[in-house]
PDB file of C-alpha atoms in Angstrom:
ATOM      1  CA  MET A  23     -32.894-100.250 -68.944  1.00  0.00           C
ATOM      2  CA  THR A  24     -34.376-101.635 -66.196  1.00  0.00           C
ATOM      3  CA  ALA A  25     -32.942-102.168 -62.769  1.00  0.00           C
ATOM      4  CA  SER A  26     -31.879-105.311 -61.669  1.00  0.00           C
ATOM      5  CA  ALA A  27     -31.075-106.979 -58.251  1.00  0.00           C
ATOM      6  CA  THR A  28     -29.073-110.169 -56.689  1.00  0.00           C
ATOM      7  CA  ILE A  29     -30.508-111.456 -53.588  1.00  0.00           C
ATOM      8  CA  ILE A  30     -28.633-114.253 -52.522  1.00  0.00           C
ATOM      9  CA  TRP A  31     -29.470-116.628 -49.351  1.00  0.00           C
ATOM     10  CA  ASP A  32     -27.554-118.835 -48.463  1.00  0.00           C
ATOM     11  CA  TRP A  33     -29.428-121.224 -45.364  1.00  0.00           C
ATOM     12  CA  ASN A  34     -26.490-122.049 -43.166  1.00  0.00           C
ATOM     13  CA  GLY A  35     -24.144-124.417 -44.626  1.00  0.00           C
ATOM     14  CA  THR A  36     -25.058-124.667 -48.537  1.00  0.00           C
ATOM     15  CA  LEU A  37     -22.510-121.051 -49.180  1.00  0.00           C
ATOM     16  CA  LEU A  38     -21.072-120.569 -45.757  1.00  0.00           C
ATOM     17  CA  ASN A  39     -21.337-123.161 -42.920  1.00  0.00           C
ATOM     18  CA  ASP A  40     -20.563-121.229 -39.691  1.00  0.00           C
ATOM     19  CA  VAL A  41     -22.114-123.286 -37.264  1.00  0.00           C
ATOM     20  CA  GLU A  42     -18.307-123.326 -35.751  1.00  0.00           C
ATOM     21  CA  TYR A  43     -18.694-119.815 -35.462  1.00  0.00           C
ATOM     22  CA  SER A  44     -21.922-120.126 -34.651  1.00  0.00           C
ATOM     23  CA  ILE A  45     -20.948-122.513 -32.128  1.00  0.00           C
ATOM     24  CA  GLN A  46     -18.209-120.747 -30.679  1.00  0.00           C
ATOM     25  CA  THR A  47     -20.130-117.453 -30.387  1.00  0.00           C
ATOM     26  CA  MET A  48     -22.885-119.340 -27.911  1.00  0.00           C
ATOM     27  CA  ASN A  49     -20.027-120.925 -26.075  1.00  0.00           C
ATOM     28  CA  SER A  50     -19.400-117.164 -25.425  1.00  0.00           C
ATOM     29  CA  LEU A  51     -22.516-116.716 -24.039  1.00  0.00           C
ATOM     30  CA  LEU A  52     -22.822-119.992 -22.189  1.00  0.00           C
ATOM     31  CA  SER A  53     -19.736-119.384 -20.536  1.00  0.00           C
ATOM     32  CA  GLU A  54     -20.622-115.637 -19.437  1.00  0.00           C
ATOM     33  CA  ARG A  55     -23.763-117.496 -17.562  1.00  0.00           C
ATOM     34  CA  GLY A  56     -21.713-120.101 -15.401  1.00  0.00           C
ATOM     35  CA  LEU A  57     -23.263-122.538 -18.155  1.00  0.00           C
ATOM     36  CA  ASP A  58     -22.595-125.671 -19.251  1.00  0.00           C
ATOM     37  CA  LEU A  59     -20.232-125.429 -23.235  1.00  0.00           C
ATOM     38  CA  ILE A  60     -21.956-126.983 -25.861  1.00  0.00           C
ATOM     39  CA  ASP A  61     -19.729-128.830 -29.197  1.00  0.00           C
ATOM     40  CA  TYR A  62     -20.960-130.187 -32.275  1.00  0.00           C
ATOM     41  CA  GLU A  63     -23.011-133.085 -31.740  1.00  0.00           C
ATOM     42  CA  LYS A  64     -24.862-131.264 -28.516  1.00  0.00           C
ATOM     43  CA  TYR A  65     -25.791-128.444 -31.156  1.00  0.00           C
ATOM     44  CA  ARG A  66     -26.528-130.851 -33.739  1.00  0.00           C
ATOM     45  CA  GLN A  67     -28.525-132.815 -31.068  1.00  0.00           C
ATOM     46  CA  TRP A  68     -30.338-129.640 -29.570  1.00  0.00           C
ATOM     47  CA  PHE A  69     -30.789-127.079 -32.284  1.00  0.00           C
ATOM     48  CA  GLU A  70     -34.640-126.422 -33.401  1.00  0.00           C
ATOM     49  CA  PHE A  71     -36.775-123.283 -34.205  1.00  0.00           C
ATOM     50  CA  PRO A  72     -38.654-121.762 -32.645  1.00  0.00           C
ATOM     51  CA  VAL A  73     -34.207-120.754 -31.421  1.00  0.00           C
ATOM     52  CA  ILE A  74     -36.238-119.697 -28.365  1.00  0.00           C
ATOM     53  CA  LYS A  75     -36.780-123.800 -27.381  1.00  0.00           C
ATOM     54  CA  TYR A  76     -33.281-123.797 -28.200  1.00  0.00           C
ATOM     55  CA  TYR A  77     -31.966-120.993 -25.548  1.00  0.00           C
ATOM     56  CA  GLN A  78     -34.063-122.871 -22.847  1.00  0.00           C
ATOM     57  CA  LYS A  79     -32.393-126.240 -23.447  1.00  0.00           C
ATOM     58  CA  LEU A  80     -28.665-124.328 -23.099  1.00  0.00           C
ATOM     59  CA  GLY A  81     -30.076-123.292 -19.220  1.00  0.00           C
ATOM     60  CA  PHE A  82     -31.239-119.476 -20.739  1.00  0.00           C
ATOM     61  CA  ASP A  83     -33.121-119.095 -17.627  1.00  0.00           C
ATOM     62  CA  PHE A  84     -35.534-115.889 -19.254  1.00  0.00           C
ATOM     63  CA  THR A  85     -37.105-114.867 -15.992  1.00  0.00           C
ATOM     64  CA  ARG A  86     -33.240-113.495 -15.533  1.00  0.00           C
ATOM     65  CA  GLU A  87     -32.727-111.688 -18.936  1.00  0.00           C
ATOM     66  CA  SER A  88     -35.040-111.349 -21.654  1.00  0.00           C
ATOM     67  CA  PHE A  89     -34.855-114.139 -24.671  1.00  0.00           C
ATOM     68  CA  GLU A  90     -34.628-110.621 -27.358  1.00  0.00           C
ATOM     69  CA  GLU A  91     -31.703-109.248 -24.715  1.00  0.00           C
ATOM     70  CA  VAL A  92     -30.199-112.669 -25.762  1.00  0.00           C
ATOM     71  CA  GLY A  93     -30.848-113.024 -29.186  1.00  0.00           C
ATOM     72  CA  LEU A  94     -29.534-110.032 -29.922  1.00  0.00           C
ATOM     73  CA  GLU A  95     -26.531-110.557 -28.243  1.00  0.00           C
ATOM     74  CA  PHE A  96     -25.269-113.190 -30.240  1.00  0.00           C
ATOM     75  CA  MET A  97     -26.915-111.103 -32.651  1.00  0.00           C
ATOM     76  CA  LYS A  98     -24.081-108.465 -31.594  1.00  0.00           C
ATOM     77  CA  ARG A  99     -20.715-110.963 -31.286  1.00  0.00           C
ATOM     78  CA  TYR A 100     -21.283-112.870 -34.608  1.00  0.00           C
ATOM     79  CA  PHE A 101     -21.850-109.877 -36.799  1.00  0.00           C
ATOM     80  CA  ALA A 102     -19.067-108.673 -35.074  1.00  0.00           C
ATOM     81  CA  GLY A 103     -16.663-111.373 -36.248  1.00  0.00           C
TER      82      GLY A 103
END
């Protein structure tokens, strides 16, 4: 008998729509830095890959803190749920 594994890949919104939660998580980072908060429309308009460009549009200053630091903080908060 062979072992099998199941991998479930959920591209945001296919199985779980996490846009509102992602916006809330991002807004917590923006608020702490005195940056303008975003809503659904701004998220849809500004989100892009590579994600660093999205963060720059939102006003993050990567001369003050690195993209890696901000990204890790986002993920920490997101996964803390």
